[in-house]
Coordinates of C-alpha atoms in Angstrom, one line a residue:
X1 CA -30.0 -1.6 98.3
X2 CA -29.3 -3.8 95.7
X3 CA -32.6 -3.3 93.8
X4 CA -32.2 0.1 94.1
X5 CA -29.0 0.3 92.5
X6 CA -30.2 -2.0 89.2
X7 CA -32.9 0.2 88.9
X8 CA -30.9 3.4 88.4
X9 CA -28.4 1.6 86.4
X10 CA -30.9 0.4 83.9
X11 CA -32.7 3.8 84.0
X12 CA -29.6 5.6 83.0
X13 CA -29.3 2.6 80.4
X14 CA -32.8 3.7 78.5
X15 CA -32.0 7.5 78.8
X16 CA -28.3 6.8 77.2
X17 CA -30.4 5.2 74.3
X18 CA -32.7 7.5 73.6
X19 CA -30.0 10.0 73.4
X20 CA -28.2 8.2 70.8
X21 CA -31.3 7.1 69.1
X22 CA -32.1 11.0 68.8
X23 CA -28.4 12.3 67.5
X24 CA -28.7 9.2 64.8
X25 CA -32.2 10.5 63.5
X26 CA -31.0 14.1 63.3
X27 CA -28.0 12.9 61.2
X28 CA -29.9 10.8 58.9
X29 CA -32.2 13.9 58.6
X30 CA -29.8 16.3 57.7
X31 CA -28.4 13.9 54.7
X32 CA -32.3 13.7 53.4
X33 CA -32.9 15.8 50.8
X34 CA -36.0 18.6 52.0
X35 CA -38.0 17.8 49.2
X36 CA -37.7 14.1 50.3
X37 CA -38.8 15.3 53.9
X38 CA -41.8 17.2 52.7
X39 CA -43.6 14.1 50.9
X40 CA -42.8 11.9 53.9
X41 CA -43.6 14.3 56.9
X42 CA -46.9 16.5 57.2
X43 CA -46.5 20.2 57.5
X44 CA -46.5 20.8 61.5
X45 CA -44.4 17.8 61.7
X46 CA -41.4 19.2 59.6
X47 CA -41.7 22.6 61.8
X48 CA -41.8 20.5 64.7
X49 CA -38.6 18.7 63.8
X50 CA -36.7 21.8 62.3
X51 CA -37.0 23.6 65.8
X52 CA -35.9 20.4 67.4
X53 CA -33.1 20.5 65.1
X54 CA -31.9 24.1 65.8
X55 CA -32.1 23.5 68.9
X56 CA -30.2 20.6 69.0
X57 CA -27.3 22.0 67.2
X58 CA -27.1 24.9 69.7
X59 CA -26.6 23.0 72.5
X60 CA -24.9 20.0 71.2
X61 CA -21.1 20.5 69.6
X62 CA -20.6 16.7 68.8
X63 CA -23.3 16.7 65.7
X64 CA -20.7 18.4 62.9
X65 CA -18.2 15.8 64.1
X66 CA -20.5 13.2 63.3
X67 CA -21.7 14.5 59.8
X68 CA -17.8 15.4 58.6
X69 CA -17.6 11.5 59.2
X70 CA -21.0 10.8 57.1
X71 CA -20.0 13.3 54.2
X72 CA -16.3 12.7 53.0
X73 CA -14.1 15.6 51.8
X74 CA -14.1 16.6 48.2
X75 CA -10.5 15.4 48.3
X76 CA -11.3 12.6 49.3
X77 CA -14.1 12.0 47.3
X78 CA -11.1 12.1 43.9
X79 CA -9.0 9.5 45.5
X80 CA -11.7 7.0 45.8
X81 CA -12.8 8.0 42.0
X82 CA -9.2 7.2 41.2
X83 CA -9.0 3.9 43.4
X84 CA -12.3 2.6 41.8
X85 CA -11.2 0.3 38.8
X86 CA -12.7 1.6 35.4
X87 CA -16.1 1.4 33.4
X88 CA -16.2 -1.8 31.4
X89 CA -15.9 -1.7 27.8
X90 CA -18.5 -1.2 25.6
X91 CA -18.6 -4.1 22.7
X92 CA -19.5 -2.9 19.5
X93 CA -20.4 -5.7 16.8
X94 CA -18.6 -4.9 13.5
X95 CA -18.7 -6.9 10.3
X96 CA -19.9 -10.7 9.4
X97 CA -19.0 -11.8 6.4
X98 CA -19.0 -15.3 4.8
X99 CA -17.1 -15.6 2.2
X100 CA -14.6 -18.3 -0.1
X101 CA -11.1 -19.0 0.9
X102 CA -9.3 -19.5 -2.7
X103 CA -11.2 -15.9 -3.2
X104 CA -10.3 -14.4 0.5
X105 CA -6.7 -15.9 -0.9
X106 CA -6.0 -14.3 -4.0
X107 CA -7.4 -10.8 -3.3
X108 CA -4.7 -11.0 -0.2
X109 CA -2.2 -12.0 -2.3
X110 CA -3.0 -9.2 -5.0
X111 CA -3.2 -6.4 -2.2
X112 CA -0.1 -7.4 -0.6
X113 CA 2.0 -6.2 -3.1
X114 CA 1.5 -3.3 -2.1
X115 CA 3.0 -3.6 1.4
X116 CA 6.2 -1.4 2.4
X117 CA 9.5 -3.7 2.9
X118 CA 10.2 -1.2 6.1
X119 CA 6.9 0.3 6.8
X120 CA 7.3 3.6 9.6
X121 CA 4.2 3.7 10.9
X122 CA 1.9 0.4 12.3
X123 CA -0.8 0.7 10.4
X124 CA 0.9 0.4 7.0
X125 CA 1.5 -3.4 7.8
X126 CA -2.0 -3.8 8.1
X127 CA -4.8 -4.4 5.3
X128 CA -7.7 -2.3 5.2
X129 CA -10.8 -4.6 5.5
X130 CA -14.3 -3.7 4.1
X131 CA -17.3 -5.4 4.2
X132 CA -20.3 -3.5 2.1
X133 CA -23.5 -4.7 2.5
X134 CA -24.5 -3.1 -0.5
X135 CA -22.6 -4.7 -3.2
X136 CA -22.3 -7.3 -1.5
X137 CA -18.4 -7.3 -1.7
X138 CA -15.1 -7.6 0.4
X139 CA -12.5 -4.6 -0.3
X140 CA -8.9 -5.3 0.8
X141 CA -6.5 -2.4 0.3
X142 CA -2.7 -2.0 1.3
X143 CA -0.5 0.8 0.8
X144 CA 3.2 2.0 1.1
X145 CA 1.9 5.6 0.4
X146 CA 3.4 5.7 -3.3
X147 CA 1.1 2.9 -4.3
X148 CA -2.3 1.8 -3.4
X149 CA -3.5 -1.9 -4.8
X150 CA -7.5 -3.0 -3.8
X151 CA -8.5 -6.0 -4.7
X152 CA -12.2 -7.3 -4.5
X153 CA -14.3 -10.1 -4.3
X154 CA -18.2 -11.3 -3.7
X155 CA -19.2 -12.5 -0.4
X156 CA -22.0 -12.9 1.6
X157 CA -22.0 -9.8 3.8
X158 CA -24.4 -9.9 7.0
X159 CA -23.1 -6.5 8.5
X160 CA -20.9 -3.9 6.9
X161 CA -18.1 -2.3 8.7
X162 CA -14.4 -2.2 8.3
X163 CA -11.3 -3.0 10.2
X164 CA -7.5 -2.9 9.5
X165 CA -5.2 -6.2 10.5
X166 CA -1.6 -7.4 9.7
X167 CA -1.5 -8.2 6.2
X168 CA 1.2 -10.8 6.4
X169 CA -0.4 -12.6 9.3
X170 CA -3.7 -12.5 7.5
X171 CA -2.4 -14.0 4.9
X172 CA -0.2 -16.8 6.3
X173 CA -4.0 -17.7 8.6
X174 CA -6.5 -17.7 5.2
X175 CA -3.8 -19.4 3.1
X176 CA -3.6 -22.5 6.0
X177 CA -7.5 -22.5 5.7
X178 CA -8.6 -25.9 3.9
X179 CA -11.0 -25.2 0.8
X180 CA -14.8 -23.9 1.2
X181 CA -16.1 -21.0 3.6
X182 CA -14.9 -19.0 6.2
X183 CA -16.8 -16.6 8.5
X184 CA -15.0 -13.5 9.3
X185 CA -16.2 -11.8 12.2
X186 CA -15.1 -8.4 13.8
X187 CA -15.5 -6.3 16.8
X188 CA -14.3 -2.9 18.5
X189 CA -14.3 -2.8 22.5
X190 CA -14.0 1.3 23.7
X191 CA -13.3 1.9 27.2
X192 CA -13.8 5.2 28.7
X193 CA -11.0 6.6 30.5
X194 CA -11.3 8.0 34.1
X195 CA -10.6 11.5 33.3
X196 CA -12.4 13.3 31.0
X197 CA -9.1 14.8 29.4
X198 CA -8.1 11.5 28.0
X199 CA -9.0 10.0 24.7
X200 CA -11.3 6.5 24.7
X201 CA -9.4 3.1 24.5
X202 CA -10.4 1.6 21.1
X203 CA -9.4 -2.7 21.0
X204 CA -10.5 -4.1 17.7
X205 CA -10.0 -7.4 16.6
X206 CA -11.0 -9.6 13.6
X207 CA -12.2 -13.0 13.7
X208 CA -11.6 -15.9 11.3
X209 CA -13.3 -19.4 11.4
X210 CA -14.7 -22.4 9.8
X211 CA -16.2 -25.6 10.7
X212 CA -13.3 -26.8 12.5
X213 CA -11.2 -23.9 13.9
X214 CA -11.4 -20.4 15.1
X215 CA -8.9 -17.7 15.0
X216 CA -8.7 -14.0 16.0
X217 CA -6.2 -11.4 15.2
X218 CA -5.9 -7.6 16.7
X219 CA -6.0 -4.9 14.5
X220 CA -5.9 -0.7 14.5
X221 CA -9.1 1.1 14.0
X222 CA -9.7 1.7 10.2
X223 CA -9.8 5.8 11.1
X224 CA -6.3 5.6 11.1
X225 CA -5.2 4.3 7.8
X226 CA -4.6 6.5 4.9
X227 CA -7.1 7.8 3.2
X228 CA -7.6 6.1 -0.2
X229 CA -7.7 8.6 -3.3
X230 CA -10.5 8.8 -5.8
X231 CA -8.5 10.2 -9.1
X232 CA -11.2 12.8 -11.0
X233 CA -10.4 12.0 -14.2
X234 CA -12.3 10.1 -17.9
X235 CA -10.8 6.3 -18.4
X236 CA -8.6 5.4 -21.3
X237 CA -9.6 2.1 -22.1
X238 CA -6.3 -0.3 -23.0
X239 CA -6.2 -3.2 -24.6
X240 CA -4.3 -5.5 -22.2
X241 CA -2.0 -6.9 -24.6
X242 CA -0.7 -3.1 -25.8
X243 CA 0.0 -2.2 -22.0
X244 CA 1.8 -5.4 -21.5
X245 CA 4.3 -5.5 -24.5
X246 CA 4.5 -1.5 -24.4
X247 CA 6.1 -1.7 -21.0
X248 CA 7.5 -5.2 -21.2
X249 CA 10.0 -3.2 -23.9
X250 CA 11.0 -0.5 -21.5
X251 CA 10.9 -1.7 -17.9
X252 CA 14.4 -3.1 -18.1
X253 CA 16.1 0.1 -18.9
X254 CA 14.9 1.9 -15.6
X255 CA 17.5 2.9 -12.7
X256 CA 17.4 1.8 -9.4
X257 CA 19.6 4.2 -8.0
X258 CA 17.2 5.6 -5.7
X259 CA 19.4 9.2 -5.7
X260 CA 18.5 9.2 -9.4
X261 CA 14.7 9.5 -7.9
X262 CA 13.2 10.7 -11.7
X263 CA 14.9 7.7 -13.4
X264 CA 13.5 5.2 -11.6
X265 CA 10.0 5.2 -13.6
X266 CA 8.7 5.0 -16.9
X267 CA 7.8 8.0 -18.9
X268 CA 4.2 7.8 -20.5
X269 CA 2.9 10.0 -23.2
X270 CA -1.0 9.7 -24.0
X271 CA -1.3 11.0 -27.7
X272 CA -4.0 11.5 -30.1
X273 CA -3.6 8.0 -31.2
X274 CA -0.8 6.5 -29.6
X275 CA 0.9 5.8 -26.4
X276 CA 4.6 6.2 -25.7
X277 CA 6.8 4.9 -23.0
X278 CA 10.0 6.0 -22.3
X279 CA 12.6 4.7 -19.8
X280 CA 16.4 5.3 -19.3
X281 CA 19.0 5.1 -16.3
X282 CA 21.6 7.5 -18.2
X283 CA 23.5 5.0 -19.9
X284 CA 20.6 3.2 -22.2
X285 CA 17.6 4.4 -23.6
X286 CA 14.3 2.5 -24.1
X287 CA 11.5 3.7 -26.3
X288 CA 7.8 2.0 -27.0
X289 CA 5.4 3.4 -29.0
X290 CA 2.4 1.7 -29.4
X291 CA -1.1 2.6 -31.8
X292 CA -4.1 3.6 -29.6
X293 CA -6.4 4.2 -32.8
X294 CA -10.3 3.6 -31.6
X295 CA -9.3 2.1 -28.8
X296 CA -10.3 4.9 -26.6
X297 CA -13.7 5.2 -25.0
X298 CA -14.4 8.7 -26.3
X299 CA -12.0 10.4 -29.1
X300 CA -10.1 13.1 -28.1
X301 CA -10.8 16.3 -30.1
X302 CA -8.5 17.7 -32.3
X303 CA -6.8 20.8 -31.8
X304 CA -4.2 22.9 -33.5
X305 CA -1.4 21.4 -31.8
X306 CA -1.7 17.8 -30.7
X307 CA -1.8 17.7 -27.2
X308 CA -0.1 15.1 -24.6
X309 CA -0.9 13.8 -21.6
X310 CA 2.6 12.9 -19.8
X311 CA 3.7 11.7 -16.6
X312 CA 6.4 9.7 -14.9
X313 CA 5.4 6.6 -13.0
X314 CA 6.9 4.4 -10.5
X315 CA 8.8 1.3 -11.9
X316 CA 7.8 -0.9 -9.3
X317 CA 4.2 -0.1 -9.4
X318 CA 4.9 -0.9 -12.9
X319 CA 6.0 -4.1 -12.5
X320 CA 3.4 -5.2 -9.7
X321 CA 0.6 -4.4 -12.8
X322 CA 2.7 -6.5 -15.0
X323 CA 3.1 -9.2 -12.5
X324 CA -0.6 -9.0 -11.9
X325 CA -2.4 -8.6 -15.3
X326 CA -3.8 -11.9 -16.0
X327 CA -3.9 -13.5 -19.6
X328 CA -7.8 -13.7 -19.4
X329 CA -8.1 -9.8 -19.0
X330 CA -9.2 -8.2 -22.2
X331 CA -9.1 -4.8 -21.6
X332 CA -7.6 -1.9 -19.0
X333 CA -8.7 1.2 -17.6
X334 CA -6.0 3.7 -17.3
X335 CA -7.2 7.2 -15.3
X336 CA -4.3 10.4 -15.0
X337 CA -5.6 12.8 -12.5
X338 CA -3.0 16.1 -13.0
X339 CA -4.0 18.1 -10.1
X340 CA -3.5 15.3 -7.5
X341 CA -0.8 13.8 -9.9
X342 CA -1.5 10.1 -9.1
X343 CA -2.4 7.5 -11.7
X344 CA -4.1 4.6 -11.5
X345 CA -4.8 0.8 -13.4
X346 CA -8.6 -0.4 -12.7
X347 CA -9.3 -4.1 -14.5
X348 CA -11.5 -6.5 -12.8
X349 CA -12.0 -6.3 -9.1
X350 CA -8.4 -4.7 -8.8
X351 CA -7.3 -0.5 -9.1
X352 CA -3.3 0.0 -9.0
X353 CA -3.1 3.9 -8.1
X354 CA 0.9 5.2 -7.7
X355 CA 1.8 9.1 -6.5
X356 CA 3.6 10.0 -10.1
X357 CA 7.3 11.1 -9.5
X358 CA 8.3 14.4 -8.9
X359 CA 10.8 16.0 -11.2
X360 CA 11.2 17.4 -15.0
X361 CA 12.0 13.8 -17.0
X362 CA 14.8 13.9 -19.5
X363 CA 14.3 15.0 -23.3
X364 CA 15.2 11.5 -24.5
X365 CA 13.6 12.1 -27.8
X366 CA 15.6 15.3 -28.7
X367 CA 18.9 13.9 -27.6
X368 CA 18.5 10.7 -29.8
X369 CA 17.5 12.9 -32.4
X370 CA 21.4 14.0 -32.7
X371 CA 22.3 10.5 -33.8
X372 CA 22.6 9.3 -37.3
X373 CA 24.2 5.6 -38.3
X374 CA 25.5 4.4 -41.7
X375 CA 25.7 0.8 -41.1
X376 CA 22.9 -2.0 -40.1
X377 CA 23.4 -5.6 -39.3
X378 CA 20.3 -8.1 -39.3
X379 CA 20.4 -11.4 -37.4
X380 CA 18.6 -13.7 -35.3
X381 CA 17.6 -13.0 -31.8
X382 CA 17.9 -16.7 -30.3
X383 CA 21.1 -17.1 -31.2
X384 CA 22.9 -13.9 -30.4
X385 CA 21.3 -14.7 -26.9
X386 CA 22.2 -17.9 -26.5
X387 CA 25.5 -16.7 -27.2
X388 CA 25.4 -14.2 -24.7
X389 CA 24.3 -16.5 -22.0
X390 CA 27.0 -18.6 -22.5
X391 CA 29.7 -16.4 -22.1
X392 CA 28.5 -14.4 -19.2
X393 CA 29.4 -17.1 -17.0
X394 CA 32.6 -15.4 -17.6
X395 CA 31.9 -12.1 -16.4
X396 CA 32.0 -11.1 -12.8
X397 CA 30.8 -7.6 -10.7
X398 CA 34.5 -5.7 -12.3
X399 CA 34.4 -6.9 -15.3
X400 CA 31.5 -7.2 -18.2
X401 CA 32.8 -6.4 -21.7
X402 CA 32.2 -8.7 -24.6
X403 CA 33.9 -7.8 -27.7
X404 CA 32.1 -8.1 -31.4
X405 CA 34.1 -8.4 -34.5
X406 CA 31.7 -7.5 -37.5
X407 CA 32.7 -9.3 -40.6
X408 CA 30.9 -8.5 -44.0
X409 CA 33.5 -11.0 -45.8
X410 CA 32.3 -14.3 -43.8
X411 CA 28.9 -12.9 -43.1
X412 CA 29.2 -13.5 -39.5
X413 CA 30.2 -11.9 -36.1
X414 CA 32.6 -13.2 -33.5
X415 CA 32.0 -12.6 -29.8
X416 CA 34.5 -13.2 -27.6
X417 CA 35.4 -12.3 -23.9
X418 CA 39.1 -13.1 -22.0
X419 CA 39.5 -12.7 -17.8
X420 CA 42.2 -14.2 -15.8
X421 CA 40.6 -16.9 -15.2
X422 CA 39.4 -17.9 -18.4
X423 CA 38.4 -17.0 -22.1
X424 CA 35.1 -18.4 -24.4
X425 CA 34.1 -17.4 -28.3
X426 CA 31.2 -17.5 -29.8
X427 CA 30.2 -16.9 -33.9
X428 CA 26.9 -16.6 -34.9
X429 CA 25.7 -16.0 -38.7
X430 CA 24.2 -12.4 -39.9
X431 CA 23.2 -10.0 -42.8
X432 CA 26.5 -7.6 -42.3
X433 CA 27.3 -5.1 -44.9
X434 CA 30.3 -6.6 -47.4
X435 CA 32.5 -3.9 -46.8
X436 CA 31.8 -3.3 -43.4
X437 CA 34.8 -4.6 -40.5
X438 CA 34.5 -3.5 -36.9
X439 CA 35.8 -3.9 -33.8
X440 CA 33.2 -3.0 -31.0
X441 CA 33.2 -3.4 -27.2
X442 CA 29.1 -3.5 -25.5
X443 CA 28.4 -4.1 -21.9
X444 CA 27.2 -7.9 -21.8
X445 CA 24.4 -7.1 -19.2
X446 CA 22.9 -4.3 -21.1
X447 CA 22.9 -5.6 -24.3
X448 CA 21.5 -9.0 -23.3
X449 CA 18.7 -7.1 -21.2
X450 CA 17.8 -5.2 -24.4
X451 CA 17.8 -7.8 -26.7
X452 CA 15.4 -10.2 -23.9
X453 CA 12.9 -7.1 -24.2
X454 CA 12.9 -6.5 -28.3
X455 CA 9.4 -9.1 -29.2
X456 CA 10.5 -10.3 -32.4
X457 CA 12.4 -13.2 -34.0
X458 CA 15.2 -11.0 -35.3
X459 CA 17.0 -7.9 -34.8
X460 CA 18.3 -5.0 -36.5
X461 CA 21.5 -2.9 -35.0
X462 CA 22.6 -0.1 -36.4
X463 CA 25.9 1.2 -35.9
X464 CA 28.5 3.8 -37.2
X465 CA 31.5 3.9 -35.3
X466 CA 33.6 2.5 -31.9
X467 CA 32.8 5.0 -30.1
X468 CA 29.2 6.0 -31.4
X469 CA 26.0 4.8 -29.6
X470 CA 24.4 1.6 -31.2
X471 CA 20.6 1.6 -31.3
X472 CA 18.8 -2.0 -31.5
X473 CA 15.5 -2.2 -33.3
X474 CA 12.8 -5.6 -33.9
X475 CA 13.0 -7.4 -36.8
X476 CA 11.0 -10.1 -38.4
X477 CA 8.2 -12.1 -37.5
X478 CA 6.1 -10.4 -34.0
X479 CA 4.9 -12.1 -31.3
X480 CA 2.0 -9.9 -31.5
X481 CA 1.7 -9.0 -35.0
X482 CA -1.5 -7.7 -34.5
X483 CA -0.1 -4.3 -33.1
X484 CA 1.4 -2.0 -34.3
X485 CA 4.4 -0.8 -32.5
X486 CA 7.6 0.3 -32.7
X487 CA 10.3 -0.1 -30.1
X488 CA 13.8 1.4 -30.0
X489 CA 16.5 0.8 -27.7
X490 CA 19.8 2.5 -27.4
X491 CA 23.2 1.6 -25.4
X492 CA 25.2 5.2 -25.0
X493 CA 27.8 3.6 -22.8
X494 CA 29.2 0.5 -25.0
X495 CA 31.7 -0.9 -22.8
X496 CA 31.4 0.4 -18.8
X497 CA 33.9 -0.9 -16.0
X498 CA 31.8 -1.1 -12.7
X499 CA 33.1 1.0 -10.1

C-alpha cells in the first residue's frame, strides 16, 4: 500500500510540472515578438502552437494574471523612468592653450578695467576667454555694458574654443603663477535632463597649470555673455601724444554727479583738421583743441560747410585709455560708428569701445563767446601751485575760498586764506598790469585742478571784474612743443560754499 501511494504521489508530481512547464512557455511566447517566432519555428509548428495557444486561453483564466505581472503598467513604467538616476554627462574637450604668464598677466590686467564695481548679472564678473587657432592668439574681453576693453596676446593654441570665468579670481591664480608657461585647458560637461521639456545642464570649467601645480575654476558658457560690437566705421589714425595731452587738459573738469548723466563725459568734435574736446560740470569749462593736419589715414573731402563728427563719451572710459596708453605707442586708431553710437580706441593688441552718452551736450562754445576781459596777468605755473598746495591744508569740505589780491604797484599777488582754526599767506611774483588792483575770491580746488592740467611753464589769466568769470590759458615754454594746441579753461563760479 505503501508503494502504491509513492507512486501516485510522484505521478501527480510530473503532471503538476508539465503543467507549469506549459503555462511558462505560453508566457514567454506571447512576449516574443511574431517576427521573432517565424525565423525560429517552421511553418506547421507556429500553427501548431497558435491553436494550442487559443486554446489554452479559453480554458485557462490564470494566463492574463500572469502576463499583467510580466508587462508593467504604463504608469508604472513613468515612475521607474523617474526613479532611474540620469544619463551621464557628456565631456566635451574645449580649448588648450600654452601660453606666457607675464603675457596671460597683463592682458588680465588691461581687460579688467573694464569690470562693473556692482555687476547685476553673473556673467559680467567673468572674462570672456578665446582661444583662435587661427591667429594663433588669446582674446580676453570684460564688459560693464557701457565699456568693452579686449586685450590680446600670442600663444600657442592647440584647440580653439572659448569660455567665460571670474575675472578677479583669474587674475589673483595667473598673477601667483611663477615666471615661464602655463597650459590652460577647458571643458563643458552637458547632461540631459529626464524630461524632454527641460533645457540640458551645461558645467564648464577652465583649467590652469604648470610644471608644479594645477588649478581649475568654473565658469558660465560663453553663449551667455554680451555680444561684443563690431563699430562699421573708417579709422582716424592719432598720434598718441595728441590724444593724451588733448584729454589730459579736459578730463578734470568733468562731473561726477551721476544725475547730471551728459556731464559726466567729454565732448569730442572731429574736424577737417583738428580735434576738439570739451568738458564742463556747470561751474568750469575746459576746452582742447588740438591740430590733426595729415595725420589722418585718408583726407576728408571738402564741402561747403565744414562738417563735424561729434559725440559725448564716457569720462571713465576716458580715463581707463589714459591709464592704459603706454609711452612706447606711436599711434591710435579712433573709430565713431553714429548708427550704433559707440566709439572705440584700437592700439596694439587692445580696442576700448564705450556706448556714447545719451543727451543734447551743452553749447559751451557759444556761451563763452559772451565773455570779453580787459586785464591779463602772466606768471609762473610752479609757484602759484606750490602756493596753492600749501595753503589747502587749510581748507576743509565747508570751506574752500582763497583770496587773491592783484597788485600792478609791487608786481606781485597775495593769496591768503583765514578759518577758525587757522590762517596762511602766500606772495608769489607776476607780470600784472601797473594800474590794475583787485580783490578776487576762486575756489582753491578748481583753480588748482585747472592750473595741474594747463602743459606749460607759465600761465596767463585774464580777468575783468569780481564777479566776472576768469579764463586761464598756457603760457611759455610746452611740454610738447611739437603740437600745436590750444587749451582754454574757464572757472564761472569763483568762490562756491559746499552745500
Amino acid at each position: 500500500m505503501t508503494q502504491a501511494l509513492q507512486r501516485s504521489r510522484g505521478k501527480t508530481a510530473r503532471q503538476t510540472k508539465q503543467t507549469e512547464q506549459s503555462t511558462s512557455e505560453a508566457a514567454i511566447a506571447q512576449r516574443v515578438p511574431r517576427t521573432l517566432v517565424s525565423l525560429e519555428q517552421p511553418t506547421d509548428t507556429l500553427e501548431a502552437s497558435e491553436a494550442e495557444a487559443t486554446v489554452d486561453e479559453t480554458e485557462n483564466f490564470a494566463e492574463p494574471e500572469v502576463s499583467a505581472e510580466l508587462v508593467p503598467k504604463k504608469s508604472a513604467r513613468k515612475r521607474a523612468a523617474r526613479s532611474q538616476p540620469k544619463d551621464t554627462p557628456a565631456t566635451e574637450q574645449g580649448m588648450q592653450v600654452i601660453c606666457s604668464q607675464s603675457q596671460f598677466h597683463d592682458a588680465l590686467a588691461i581687460a579688467s578695467c573694464a569690470a562693473p564695481a556692482k555687476p547685476n548679472h553673473p556673467v559680467l564678473e567673468n572674462v570672456l576667454v578665446v582661444a583662435d587657432a587661427n591667429a594663433q592668439q588669446v582674446h580676453l574681453t570684460v564688459t560693464d555694458l557701457a565699456m568693452t576693453i579686449q586685450a590680446s596676446f600670442e600663444a600657442q593654441v592647440l584647440l580653439g574654443s572659448e569660455i567665460t570665468a571670474p575675472v578677479e579670481m583669474l587674475s589673483g591664480m595667473v598673477k601667483q603663477f611663477p615666471a615661464g608657461n602655463i597650459t590652460l585647458n577647458s571643458q563643458m560637461q552637458v547632461t540631459k535632463p529626464a524630461s524632454e521639456e527641460e533645457q540640458p545642464t551645461k558645467t564648464c570649467s577652465i583649467t590652469l597649470s604648470d610644471a608644479d601645480g594645477k588649478y581649475e575654476i568654473r565658469g558660465i558658457p560663453a553663449e551667455e555673455f554680451p555680444p561684443i560690437v563690431t563699430l562699421k566705421a573708417a579709422p582716424v589714425f592719432l598720434p598718441t601724444n595728441v590724444l593724451r595731452e588733448g584729454l589730459k587738459g579736459v578730463l578734470y573738469a568733468i562731473s561726477t554727479d551721476e544725475t547730471k548723466r551728459i556731464l559726466t563725459g567729454v565732448y569730442i568734435q572731429i574736424g577737417q583738421n583738428t580735434l576738439k574736446f570739451i568738458a564742463t560740470d556747470g561751474h568750469r569749462v575746459a576746452i582742447t583743441e588740438v591740430s590733426t593736419e595729415g595725420i589722418s589715414r585718408k583726407r576728408r573731402r571738402r564741402s561747403g560747410t565744414d562738417e563735424l563728427t561729434q559725440f559725448p563719451i564716457s569720462g571713465k572710459a576716458l580715463k581707463e585709455l589714459i591709464r592704459n596708453l603706454a609711452d612706447s605707442v606711436d599711434s591710435i586708431q579712433l573709430l565713431y560708428d553714429a548708427e550704433a553710437t559707440r566709439a572705440s580706441f584700437a592700439w596694439q593688441d587692445i580696442i576700448l569701445s564705450c556706448q556714447c552718452i545719451e543727451g543734447q551736450y551743452p553749447d559751451c562754445e557759444q556761451l563763452l563767446a559772451r565773455y570779453s576781459f580787459d586785464q591779463e596777468v602772466v606768471l609762473e605755473k610752479s609757484g602759484l601751485l606750490k602756493a596753492l598746495e600749501r595753503l589747502s591744508v587749510l581748507t576743509d569740505k565747508k570751506e574752500r575760498g582763497i583770496q587773491f589780491r592783484f597788485d600792478g604797484t609791487t608786481q606781485q599777488i597775495h593769496l591768503s586764506i583765514e578759518r577758525e582754526f587757522g590762517k596762511g599767506d602766500e606772495t608769489i611774483n607776476a607780470h600784472v598790469p601797473t594800474d590794475m588792483t583787485l580783490d578776487i575770491q576762486f575756489n582753491l580746488k578748481y583753480l588748482g585742478e585747472a592750473v595741474k592740467a594747463i602743459p606749460s611753464s607759465g600761465i596767463k589769466m585774464h580777468l575783468k571784474q569780481p564777479d566776472y568769470p576768469v579764463m586761464l590759458v598756457p603760457a611759455g615754454d610746452f611740454s610738447n612743443p611739437e603740437l600745436e594746441m590750444e587749451m582754454r579753461h574757464f572757472l564761472f563760479l569763483l568762490y562756491k560754499q559746499s552745500e
